[in-house]
PDB file of C-alpha atoms in Angstrom:
ATOM      1  CA  MET A   9     160.573 101.941  44.485  1.00 67.00           C
ATOM      2  CA  ASP A  10     161.775 101.404  47.262  1.00 76.00           C
ATOM      3  CA  THR A  11     159.739 100.400  50.070  1.00 82.00           C
ATOM      4  CA  ARG A  12     161.122 102.800  52.609  1.00 78.00           C
ATOM      5  CA  LYS A  13     160.982 105.599  49.926  1.00 83.00           C
ATOM      6  CA  LEU A  14     157.335 104.863  49.585  1.00 88.00           C
ATOM      7  CA  GLY A  15     156.145 104.673  53.106  1.00 87.00           C
ATOM      8  CA  ALA A  16     158.225 108.629  53.486  1.00 86.00           C
ATOM      9  CA  ILE A  17     156.107 109.643  50.212  1.00 89.00           C
ATOM     10  CA  LEU A  18     152.587 108.051  52.595  1.00 90.00           C
ATOM     11  CA  VAL A  19     153.928 109.731  55.654  1.00 88.00           C
ATOM     12  CA  LEU A  20     154.194 112.996  54.036  1.00 88.00           C
ATOM     13  CA  ALA A  21     150.642 112.900  52.057  1.00 90.00           C
ATOM     14  CA  PHE A  22     149.531 112.500  55.453  1.00 89.00           C
ATOM     15  CA  LEU A  23     151.238 115.487  56.139  1.00 87.00           C
ATOM     16  CA  VAL A  24     149.812 117.756  53.226  1.00 88.00           C
ATOM     17  CA  MET A  25     146.538 116.945  54.402  1.00 90.00           C
ATOM     18  CA  ALA A  26     146.320 116.390  58.068  1.00 85.00           C
ATOM     19  CA  ASN A  27     148.057 119.385  58.375  1.00 81.00           C
ATOM     20  CA  ALA A  28     145.259 121.209  56.332  1.00 86.00           C
ATOM     21  CA  ASN A  29     142.908 119.612  58.554  1.00 86.00           C
ATOM     22  CA  ALA A  30     144.413 120.294  61.761  1.00 83.00           C
ATOM     23  CA  VAL A  31     144.069 124.642  60.428  1.00 85.00           C
ATOM     24  CA  VAL A  32     140.009 123.608  60.365  1.00 88.00           C
ATOM     25  CA  SER A  33     139.697 120.901  62.752  1.00 88.00           C
ATOM     26  CA  GLY A  34     141.034 124.650  65.044  1.00 85.00           C
ATOM     27  CA  TRP A  35     138.451 126.276  63.320  1.00 87.00           C
ATOM     28  CA  LEU A  36     135.484 124.549  63.733  1.00 90.00           C
ATOM     29  CA  LEU A  37     136.472 123.676  67.256  1.00 88.00           C
ATOM     30  CA  GLN A  38     135.294 127.288  68.418  1.00 86.00           C
ATOM     31  CA  SER A  39     131.577 126.020  67.907  1.00 88.00           C
ATOM     32  CA  VAL A  40     131.615 122.057  68.783  1.00 90.00           C
ATOM     33  CA  HIS A  41     132.788 120.129  71.195  1.00 90.00           C
ATOM     34  CA  PRO A  42     136.105 118.066  71.238  1.00 91.00           C
ATOM     35  CA  PHE A  43     134.392 115.118  71.780  1.00 93.00           C
ATOM     36  CA  THR A  44     131.618 116.089  69.467  1.00 93.00           C
ATOM     37  CA  LEU A  45     133.484 115.980  66.646  1.00 92.00           C
ATOM     38  CA  LEU A  46     135.626 112.795  68.014  1.00 93.00           C
ATOM     39  CA  PHE A  47     133.051 111.035  68.351  1.00 95.00           C
ATOM     40  CA  TRP A  48     131.784 111.316  64.482  1.00 94.00           C
ATOM     41  CA  GLY A  49     134.657 111.508  62.913  1.00 93.00           C
ATOM     42  CA  PHE A  50     136.006 108.626  64.318  1.00 94.00           C
ATOM     43  CA  LEU A  51     132.288 106.410  64.558  1.00 94.00           C
ATOM     44  CA  ILE A  52     132.917 107.686  60.714  1.00 93.00           C
ATOM     45  CA  THR A  53     136.263 106.405  60.360  1.00 91.00           C
ATOM     46  CA  GLY A  54     135.569 102.415  62.402  1.00 91.00           C
ATOM     47  CA  LEU A  55     132.475 101.915  60.114  1.00 92.00           C
ATOM     48  CA  PHE A  56     133.959 102.480  55.798  1.00 92.00           C
ATOM     49  CA  PHE A  57     136.477 100.420  57.756  1.00 89.00           C
ATOM     50  CA  PHE A  58     134.797  97.057  58.726  1.00 88.00           C
ATOM     51  CA  ALA A  59     132.403  98.211  55.608  1.00 89.00           C
ATOM     52  CA  ARG A  60     135.121  97.948  52.974  1.00 87.00           C
ATOM     53  CA  LEU A  61     137.111  94.726  55.385  1.00 84.00           C
ATOM     54  CA  SER A  62     133.575  92.823  55.136  1.00 85.00           C
ATOM     55  CA  LEU A  63     132.843  93.279  51.573  1.00 85.00           C
ATOM     56  CA  GLN A  64     136.282  92.646  50.367  1.00 80.00           C
ATOM     57  CA  HIS A  65     136.988  90.064  51.595  1.00 77.00           C
ATOM     58  CA  GLY A  66     134.329  88.606  53.825  1.00 75.00           C
ATOM     59  CA  ARG A  67     133.878  89.039  57.697  1.00 77.00           C
ATOM     60  CA  SER A  68     136.452  86.644  58.041  1.00 75.00           C
ATOM     61  CA  ALA A  69     138.880  89.398  57.416  1.00 70.00           C
ATOM     62  CA  LEU A  70     137.090  91.563  60.220  1.00 79.00           C
ATOM     63  CA  LYS A  71     138.548  88.259  63.304  1.00 84.00           C
ATOM     64  CA  ILE A  72     141.379  88.686  65.393  1.00 87.00           C
ATOM     65  CA  PRO A  73     143.450  86.702  66.226  1.00 87.00           C
ATOM     66  CA  ARG A  74     144.567  86.137  70.238  1.00 89.00           C
ATOM     67  CA  ALA A  75     147.929  87.321  69.349  1.00 89.00           C
ATOM     68  CA  SER A  76     147.438  89.863  68.131  1.00 90.00           C
ATOM     69  CA  PHE A  77     145.232  91.500  71.013  1.00 92.00           C
ATOM     70  CA  ALA A  78     147.421  92.720  73.374  1.00 92.00           C
ATOM     71  CA  SER A  79     149.247  95.217  70.513  1.00 92.00           C
ATOM     72  CA  LEU A  80     145.130  95.981  69.611  1.00 93.00           C
ATOM     73  CA  ILE A  81     144.363  97.192  72.923  1.00 95.00           C
ATOM     74  CA  THR A  82     147.609  99.414  73.483  1.00 95.00           C
ATOM     75  CA  LEU A  83     147.012 100.420  70.070  1.00 95.00           C
ATOM     76  CA  ASN A  84     143.170 101.768  70.870  1.00 96.00           C
ATOM     77  CA  ILE A  85     144.124 103.176  73.623  1.00 97.00           C
ATOM     78  CA  ALA A  86     147.400 104.647  72.512  1.00 95.00           C
ATOM     79  CA  SER A  87     144.898 106.503  70.001  1.00 95.00           C
ATOM     80  CA  ALA A  88     143.080 107.659  72.709  1.00 96.00           C
ATOM     81  CA  ILE A  89     145.489 109.278  74.268  1.00 96.00           C
ATOM     82  CA  SER A  90     146.517 111.503  71.065  1.00 94.00           C
ATOM     83  CA  TRP A  91     143.439 112.159  69.584  1.00 93.00           C
ATOM     84  CA  ILE A  92     142.193 113.853  72.738  1.00 94.00           C
ATOM     85  CA  GLY A  93     145.324 115.602  73.901  1.00 94.00           C
ATOM     86  CA  TYR A  94     145.443 116.706  69.998  1.00 91.00           C
ATOM     87  CA  TYR A  95     141.833 118.247  69.430  1.00 90.00           C
ATOM     88  CA  TYR A  96     141.855 119.556  73.090  1.00 89.00           C
ATOM     89  CA  ALA A  97     145.730 121.262  72.275  1.00 92.00           C
ATOM     90  CA  LEU A  98     143.908 122.467  68.939  1.00 88.00           C
ATOM     91  CA  LYS A  99     140.772 124.354  70.252  1.00 87.00           C
ATOM     92  CA  PHE A 100     143.591 126.287  73.013  1.00 89.00           C
ATOM     93  CA  ILE A 101     146.828 126.371  70.960  1.00 88.00           C
ATOM     94  CA  GLU A 102     148.086 127.342  67.843  1.00 87.00           C
ATOM     95  CA  PRO A 103     147.821 124.398  65.725  1.00 87.00           C
ATOM     96  CA  ALA A 104     151.570 125.140  64.183  1.00 84.00           C
ATOM     97  CA  ILE A 105     152.513 124.704  68.097  1.00 86.00           C
ATOM     98  CA  VAL A 106     150.384 121.342  68.259  1.00 88.00           C
ATOM     99  CA  SER A 107     151.941 120.103  65.217  1.00 83.00           C
ATOM    100  CA  ALA A 108     156.011 121.428  66.678  1.00 81.00           C
ATOM    101  CA  LEU A 109     154.978 119.830  70.237  1.00 83.00           C
ATOM    102  CA  MET A 110     153.266 116.145  69.148  1.00 85.00           C
ATOM    103  CA  GLY A 111     156.040 115.682  66.229  1.00 76.00           C
ATOM    104  CA  CYS A 112     158.463 116.357  68.916  1.00 76.00           C
ATOM    105  CA  ILE A 113     158.260 113.260  70.953  1.00 80.00           C
ATOM    106  CA  GLY A 114     159.094 110.115  68.358  1.00 74.00           C
ATOM    107  CA  PRO A 115     162.563 110.892  67.917  1.00 71.00           C
ATOM    108  CA  LEU A 116     163.322 111.870  71.535  1.00 74.00           C
ATOM    109  CA  PHE A 117     161.439 109.192  72.623  1.00 76.00           C
ATOM    110  CA  ILE A 118     163.735 107.087  70.283  1.00 70.00           C
ATOM    111  CA  VAL A 119     166.710 108.942  70.846  1.00 72.00           C
ATOM    112  CA  ALA A 120     166.012 108.353  74.903  1.00 75.00           C
ATOM    113  CA  THR A 121     165.549 105.410  74.133  1.00 75.00           C
ATOM    114  CA  SER A 122     169.028 104.335  72.826  1.00 70.00           C
ATOM    115  CA  PHE A 123     170.294 105.774  75.758  1.00 70.00           C
ATOM    116  CA  ILE A 124     168.857 103.835  78.049  1.00 73.00           C
ATOM    117  CA  THR A 125     169.228 100.795  75.996  1.00 71.00           C
ATOM    118  CA  LEU A 126     172.979 102.141  76.081  1.00 65.00           C
ATOM    119  CA  ARG A 127     173.029 101.909  71.730  1.00 70.00           C
ATOM    120  CA  LEU A 128     175.242 104.591  70.338  1.00 69.00           C
ATOM    121  CA  LEU A 129     173.251 107.565  68.885  1.00 68.00           C
ATOM    122  CA  ARG A 130     174.159 108.593  65.693  1.00 74.00           C
ATOM    123  CA  ALA A 131     175.634 112.504  65.030  1.00 77.00           C
ATOM    124  CA  ASN A 132     172.598 112.636  62.861  1.00 74.00           C
ATOM    125  CA  GLN A 133     170.302 111.832  65.572  1.00 74.00           C
ATOM    126  CA  ILE A 134     170.993 113.934  67.854  1.00 79.00           C
ATOM    127  CA  VAL A 135     171.813 117.694  66.352  1.00 82.00           C
ATOM    128  CA  THR A 136     167.914 116.380  64.907  1.00 78.00           C
ATOM    129  CA  SER A 137     166.330 115.892  69.125  1.00 79.00           C
ATOM    130  CA  ALA A 138     168.662 119.268  69.811  1.00 84.00           C
ATOM    131  CA  GLY A 139     167.149 121.655  67.252  1.00 86.00           C
ATOM    132  CA  ILE A 140     163.479 119.843  67.518  1.00 81.00           C
ATOM    133  CA  ILE A 141     163.475 120.798  71.676  1.00 83.00           C
ATOM    134  CA  ILE A 142     165.286 124.653  70.906  1.00 90.00           C
ATOM    135  CA  GLY A 143     162.257 125.173  68.421  1.00 87.00           C
ATOM    136  CA  THR A 144     160.044 123.607  70.861  1.00 82.00           C
ATOM    137  CA  VAL A 145     161.012 125.319  73.949  1.00 87.00           C
ATOM    138  CA  VAL A 146     160.517 128.606  71.118  1.00 91.00           C
ATOM    139  CA  LEU A 147     156.628 127.808  70.367  1.00 85.00           C
ATOM    140  CA  ALA A 148     155.726 126.812  73.794  1.00 84.00           C
ATOM    141  CA  TRP A 149     157.280 130.562  75.260  1.00 89.00           C
ATOM    142  CA  ALA A 150     155.430 131.849  72.500  1.00 89.00           C
ATOM    143  CA  SER A 151     151.839 130.699  73.783  1.00 87.00           C
ATOM    144  CA  ILE A 152     153.051 131.539  77.195  1.00 87.00           C
ATOM    145  CA  SER A 153     153.798 135.378  76.450  1.00 88.00           C
ATOM    146  CA  ASP A 154     150.972 135.158  73.975  1.00 87.00           C
ATOM    147  CA  ARG A 155     153.027 136.065  71.613  1.00 88.00           C
ATOM    148  CA  SER A 156     151.879 133.594  69.474  1.00 88.00           C
ATOM    149  CA  ALA A 157     149.423 133.225  66.205  1.00 87.00           C
ATOM    150  CA  ILE A 158     146.979 133.022  69.068  1.00 85.00           C
ATOM    151  CA  GLN A 159     146.157 136.211  71.175  1.00 79.00           C
ATOM    152  CA  ASN A 160     144.076 136.564  74.506  1.00 80.00           C
ATOM    153  CA  VAL A 161     144.348 132.755  75.659  1.00 83.00           C
ATOM    154  CA  SER A 162     144.473 132.627  79.439  1.00 87.00           C
ATOM    155  CA  TYR A 163     147.074 131.505  80.983  1.00 86.00           C
ATOM    156  CA  GLN A 164     145.468 128.472  82.158  1.00 90.00           C
ATOM    157  CA  ASP A 165     143.605 127.492  79.095  1.00 90.00           C
ATOM    158  CA  VAL A 166     147.494 127.749  77.186  1.00 90.00           C
ATOM    159  CA  LEU A 167     148.628 125.221  79.640  1.00 91.00           C
ATOM    160  CA  ILE A 168     145.768 122.700  79.608  1.00 93.00           C
ATOM    161  CA  GLY A 169     146.207 122.481  75.743  1.00 91.00           C
ATOM    162  CA  LEU A 170     150.329 122.528  76.094  1.00 91.00           C
ATOM    163  CA  SER A 171     149.687 119.827  78.452  1.00 93.00           C
ATOM    164  CA  ALA A 172     147.341 117.944  75.712  1.00 94.00           C
ATOM    165  CA  ALA A 173     149.878 118.621  72.682  1.00 92.00           C
ATOM    166  CA  PHE A 174     153.406 117.130  74.912  1.00 91.00           C
ATOM    167  CA  ILE A 175     150.359 113.990  76.728  1.00 94.00           C
ATOM    168  CA  GLY A 176     149.201 112.988  72.796  1.00 94.00           C
ATOM    169  CA  GLY A 177     152.765 113.115  71.420  1.00 91.00           C
ATOM    170  CA  ILE A 178     152.957 110.472  73.879  1.00 92.00           C
ATOM    171  CA  GLY A 179     150.294 108.662  72.568  1.00 93.00           C
ATOM    172  CA  GLN A 180     151.214 109.382  68.965  1.00 88.00           C
ATOM    173  CA  VAL A 181     154.590 107.633  69.621  1.00 88.00           C
ATOM    174  CA  ILE A 182     153.251 104.093  71.120  1.00 91.00           C
ATOM    175  CA  THR A 183     150.548 104.478  68.069  1.00 90.00           C
ATOM    176  CA  THR A 184     152.954 104.258  66.079  1.00 84.00           C
ATOM    177  CA  LEU A 185     155.055 101.287  67.873  1.00 87.00           C
ATOM    178  CA  SER A 186     151.954  99.494  68.510  1.00 91.00           C
ATOM    179  CA  THR A 187     150.899  98.996  64.587  1.00 87.00           C
ATOM    180  CA  LYS A 188     155.183  98.315  63.561  1.00 86.00           C
ATOM    181  CA  GLN A 189     153.908  94.919  66.007  1.00 90.00           C
ATOM    182  CA  LEU A 190     150.888  94.803  64.358  1.00 91.00           C
ATOM    183  CA  ALA A 191     152.253  94.703  61.088  1.00 87.00           C
ATOM    184  CA  LYS A 192     154.603  91.759  62.016  1.00 89.00           C
ATOM    185  CA  GLN A 193     151.532  89.974  62.605  1.00 90.00           C
ATOM    186  CA  ASN A 194     150.697  90.668  58.507  1.00 87.00           C
ATOM    187  CA  TRP A 195     147.911  93.066  59.718  1.00 88.00           C
ATOM    188  CA  ASN A 196     147.231  95.814  56.191  1.00 84.00           C
ATOM    189  CA  ALA A 197     146.520  98.335  56.443  1.00 83.00           C
ATOM    190  CA  SER A 198     142.868  98.966  56.299  1.00 84.00           C
ATOM    191  CA  GLN A 199     142.512  96.269  59.087  1.00 87.00           C
ATOM    192  CA  ILE A 200     144.296  98.514  61.108  1.00 89.00           C
ATOM    193  CA  MET A 201     141.880 101.389  60.126  1.00 88.00           C
ATOM    194  CA  ALA A 202     138.887  98.721  60.935  1.00 88.00           C
ATOM    195  CA  HIS A 203     139.984  98.391  64.745  1.00 91.00           C
ATOM    196  CA  ARG A 204     142.282 100.655  65.925  1.00 92.00           C
ATOM    197  CA  PHE A 205     139.477 103.041  67.299  1.00 93.00           C
ATOM    198  CA  TYR A 206     136.643 101.170  68.796  1.00 94.00           C
ATOM    199  CA  LEU A 207     138.069 102.368  72.610  1.00 96.00           C
ATOM    200  CA  LEU A 208     138.766 106.294  71.380  1.00 96.00           C
ATOM    201  CA  THR A 209     134.952 106.076  69.730  1.00 96.00           C
ATOM    202  CA  LEU A 210     133.369 104.751  73.134  1.00 96.00           C
ATOM    203  CA  VAL A 211     134.650 107.498  75.287  1.00 95.00           C
ATOM    204  CA  ALA A 212     134.181 110.398  73.191  1.00 94.00           C
ATOM    205  CA  ALA A 213     130.368 108.944  73.070  1.00 95.00           C
ATOM    206  CA  CYS A 214     130.217 108.852  76.433  1.00 95.00           C
ATOM    207  CA  MET A 215     132.174 112.778  77.407  1.00 93.00           C
ATOM    208  CA  ALA A 216     130.130 114.302  74.845  1.00 92.00           C
ATOM    209  CA  LEU A 217     126.260 111.636  76.554  1.00 93.00           C
ATOM    210  CA  ASN A 218     127.619 112.992  79.447  1.00 90.00           C
ATOM    211  CA  GLY A 219     128.394 117.373  78.814  1.00 84.00           C
ATOM    212  CA  PRO A 220     127.954 118.708  75.572  1.00 84.00           C
ATOM    213  CA  GLY A 221     125.928 115.847  73.471  1.00 87.00           C
ATOM    214  CA  LEU A 222     126.348 114.156  70.008  1.00 89.00           C
ATOM    215  CA  LEU A 223     123.219 116.345  67.733  1.00 87.00           C
ATOM    216  CA  VAL A 224     125.581 119.320  66.038  1.00 85.00           C
ATOM    217  CA  SER A 225     122.650 122.163  64.995  1.00 78.00           C
ATOM    218  CA  SER A 226     124.528 124.184  61.961  1.00 85.00           C
ATOM    219  CA  PHE A 227     124.295 121.917  59.222  1.00 87.00           C
ATOM    220  CA  GLY A 228     127.585 124.674  58.096  1.00 88.00           C
ATOM    221  CA  ASN A 229     129.083 122.457  61.106  1.00 88.00           C
ATOM    222  CA  VAL A 230     127.542 118.896  60.139  1.00 91.00           C
ATOM    223  CA  THR A 231     129.200 119.675  57.547  1.00 92.00           C
ATOM    224  CA  ALA A 232     132.814 120.619  58.411  1.00 91.00           C
ATOM    225  CA  ILE A 233     132.743 117.173  60.563  1.00 92.00           C
ATOM    226  CA  ALA A 234     131.666 115.480  56.488  1.00 92.00           C
ATOM    227  CA  LEU A 235     134.387 116.871  55.547  1.00 92.00           C
ATOM    228  CA  VAL A 236     137.022 117.291  58.455  1.00 92.00           C
ATOM    229  CA  SER A 237     135.582 112.719  58.571  1.00 92.00           C
ATOM    230  CA  VAL A 238     137.013 112.149  55.104  1.00 92.00           C
ATOM    231  CA  PHE A 239     139.884 114.127  54.094  1.00 92.00           C
ATOM    232  CA  GLY A 240     141.162 114.917  57.259  1.00 89.00           C
ATOM    233  CA  ILE A 241     140.754 111.995  59.257  1.00 90.00           C
ATOM    234  CA  LEU A 242     140.350 108.660  57.303  1.00 90.00           C
ATOM    235  CA  LEU A 243     141.820 109.657  53.748  1.00 91.00           C
ATOM    236  CA  PRO A 244     144.971 110.876  55.373  1.00 91.00           C
ATOM    237  CA  LEU A 245     145.061 107.978  58.600  1.00 86.00           C
ATOM    238  CA  TRP A 246     144.956 105.063  55.786  1.00 88.00           C
ATOM    239  CA  LEU A 247     148.218 106.722  53.353  1.00 90.00           C
ATOM    240  CA  LEU A 248     149.651 107.557  57.804  1.00 86.00           C
ATOM    241  CA  GLN A 249     149.209 103.696  58.511  1.00 83.00           C
ATOM    242  CA  LYS A 250     150.517 102.465  55.476  1.00 86.00           C
ATOM    243  CA  GLY A 251     153.528 105.008  55.327  1.00 88.00           C
ATOM    244  CA  ILE A 252     154.401 103.350  59.243  1.00 83.00           C
ATOM    245  CA  ILE A 253     154.342  99.513  57.219  1.00 84.00           C
ATOM    246  CA  LEU A 254     156.342 100.734  55.176  1.00 86.00           C
ATOM    247  CA  SER A 255     158.533 102.942  57.095  1.00 82.00           C
ATOM    248  CA  THR A 256     161.351 103.292  60.465  1.00 79.00           C
ATOM    249  CA  PRO A 257     159.132 105.007  63.558  1.00 73.00           C
ATOM    250  CA  PHE A 258     162.563 107.023  63.966  1.00 72.00           C
ATOM    251  CA  THR A 259     161.770 107.974  59.903  1.00 76.00           C
ATOM    252  CA  VAL A 260     157.915 108.383  60.543  1.00 77.00           C
ATOM    253  CA  SER A 261     158.707 110.779  64.032  1.00 70.00           C
ATOM    254  CA  VAL A 262     161.685 112.998  61.891  1.00 73.00           C
ATOM    255  CA  LEU A 263     158.670 113.362  59.239  1.00 79.00           C
ATOM    256  CA  LEU A 264     156.373 114.069  61.360  1.00 72.00           C
ATOM    257  CA  SER A 265     158.063 116.661  62.678  1.00 69.00           C
ATOM    258  CA  LEU A 266     158.441 119.250  59.769  1.00 75.00           C
ATOM    259  CA  GLY A 267     154.050 118.831  60.595  1.00 77.00           C
ATOM    260  CA  PRO A 268     154.914 122.324  61.571  1.00 78.00           C
ATOM    261  CA  LEU A 269     155.880 124.346  58.496  1.00 79.00           C
ATOM    262  CA  MET A 270     153.482 122.896  56.797  1.00 81.00           C
ATOM    263  CA  THR A 271     149.520 123.709  59.454  1.00 82.00           C
ATOM    264  CA  LEU A 272     152.341 127.290  59.294  1.00 83.00           C
ATOM    265  CA  LEU A 273     151.151 127.243  55.356  1.00 81.00           C
ATOM    266  CA  PHE A 274     147.739 126.053  55.793  1.00 84.00           C
ATOM    267  CA  GLN A 275     146.673 128.737  59.009  1.00 83.00           C
ATOM    268  CA  GLY A 276     147.015 131.570  56.288  1.00 79.00           C
ATOM    269  CA  PHE A 277     143.910 130.500  55.477  1.00 78.00           C
ATOM    270  CA  ASP A 278     142.299 131.186  58.717  1.00 78.00           C
ATOM    271  CA  ALA A 279     141.643 135.384  59.439  1.00 77.00           C
ATOM    272  CA  ARG A 280     141.588 133.952  63.844  1.00 77.00           C
ATOM    273  CA  LEU A 281     144.664 133.661  63.274  1.00 83.00           C
ATOM    274  CA  LEU A 282     147.281 136.055  63.473  1.00 85.00           C
ATOM    275  CA  TRP A 283     150.625 136.651  61.891  1.00 85.00           C
ATOM    276  CA  SER A 284     153.881 135.288  64.599  1.00 88.00           C
ATOM    277  CA  ASN A 285     157.518 135.614  64.451  1.00 90.00           C
ATOM    278  CA  LEU A 286     158.106 133.186  67.147  1.00 89.00           C
ATOM    279  CA  SER A 287     156.052 130.913  65.571  1.00 87.00           C
ATOM    280  CA  VAL A 288     157.654 130.925  61.898  1.00 89.00           C
ATOM    281  CA  ILE A 289     161.482 131.190  64.593  1.00 92.00           C
ATOM    282  CA  GLY A 290     160.757 127.979  66.395  1.00 88.00           C
ATOM    283  CA  CYS A 291     158.706 126.054  63.172  1.00 83.00           C
ATOM    284  CA  ALA A 292     162.479 127.130  61.181  1.00 86.00           C
ATOM    285  CA  ILE A 293     163.948 125.555  63.600  1.00 88.00           C
ATOM    286  CA  ILE A 294     162.373 121.903  63.681  1.00 80.00           C
ATOM    287  CA  VAL A 295     162.781 122.328  60.300  1.00 77.00           C
ATOM    288  CA  LEU A 296     165.449 122.190  59.584  1.00 83.00           C
ATOM    289  CA  ALA A 297     166.394 119.130  62.335  1.00 80.00           C
ATOM    290  CA  THR A 298     164.653 117.680  60.662  1.00 70.00           C
ATOM    291  CA  ILE A 299     165.771 117.873  56.766  1.00 71.00           C
ATOM    292  CA  ASN A 300     169.131 117.630  58.735  1.00 73.00           C
ATOM    293  CA  ASN A 301     168.548 114.104  59.503  1.00 62.00           C
ATOM    294  CA  PHE A 302     168.056 113.402  55.989  1.00 59.00           C
ATOM    295  CA  LEU A 303     171.298 115.598  54.892  1.00 62.00           C
ATOM    296  CA  PHE A 304     173.759 113.408  56.271  1.00 64.00           C
ATOM    297  CA  GLY A 305     171.722 110.597  56.345  1.00 52.00           C
ATOM    298  CA  ALA A 306     171.261 108.141  59.008  1.00 46.00           C
ATOM    299  CA  LYS A 307     171.471 104.182  58.671  1.00 46.00           C
ATOM    300  CA  LYS A 308     168.434 103.062  58.829  1.00 46.00           C
ATOM    301  CA  THR A 309     166.945 101.732  62.253  1.00 43.00           C
TER     302      THR A 309
END
C-alpha cells in the first residue's frame, strides 16, 4: 500500500477513537477537573511509551539528540496548548463544535501560509477552506445562541469554550508541523510519544495541585480515567503520530476536519446532549467541503 494512503487510514482510525473519546471526556469532565484528567491521562501515556522504548531498544533509545531539542521543545509547548484548550472547550461546549473549531485551523493555516509566501493556491484548497469557515461560523453561532446540543450554558462559559477550542486548534497545527520536523530527523512514533508530554504533565500537575487536586474520589471516575487514558489518548495518539509521519500536513489537517461528523454520531450515546439542527448543518458543511478536497484530488503538497 502507498505510504500516503496508509497514513490517511491511520489518521482516520485516530479520528474514530478520538471522537468517541471526545464524547466520553465531555461527560467525564462534568465531574472531574480538566487538569486532573490531563495529568493522569498523559502521565500514563508518557510512562507507557518510555517503558516500551526501554524494553525494546534499551536506555539508549531514550536519548535526545541535540539537533532535535528545538523541535521537541516546540512540540511540548504545542501539545500543552492543544490538549489544555481541547479539554477546557469540552467542559463548556458541544463536542462536535470543539472538533470543528479545532479541526478548521489546520487547512486555514496552510492556505494563509501559501498566501503570505505568494504560493499559488489550488481551487480545491480555497473551496475546502471556505466551506470550513462557513461551517465553523454556523457551529459557533449555535453555541452563542444557545441552540447547540448543550444548552443553558452561560455566555461567559461559551466564550471560554470557543476561545479554548480556537487556541487548541493552533496548538494542533504546530504539533503537526513539529512532528514532521522530528520525523525528518528519523524519530519514530513511539519516540515522539515518549517525549512530547513533559510540559503538559508538569503544567497539569501544578494547576491541579493548586486547585482541585490530583486524587479522584469516585471508583467509577477512576475506571473512566483509565479507559480514556488508554483508548482515548494513548492508542489513538500513537496512530496519529504514525499517520502524520506518512502523510502531508494538508492531508492531515483536512482529515482532522472530518472530526465533527464522527463526534456528532457518537453524541447520540450521551443522554445530556440534545439534538441540534444547527450543529448538524454546520458539521455537514464542513464534511462536504472536506470531501471536495478528495473528489478533486489536489496534488501532493
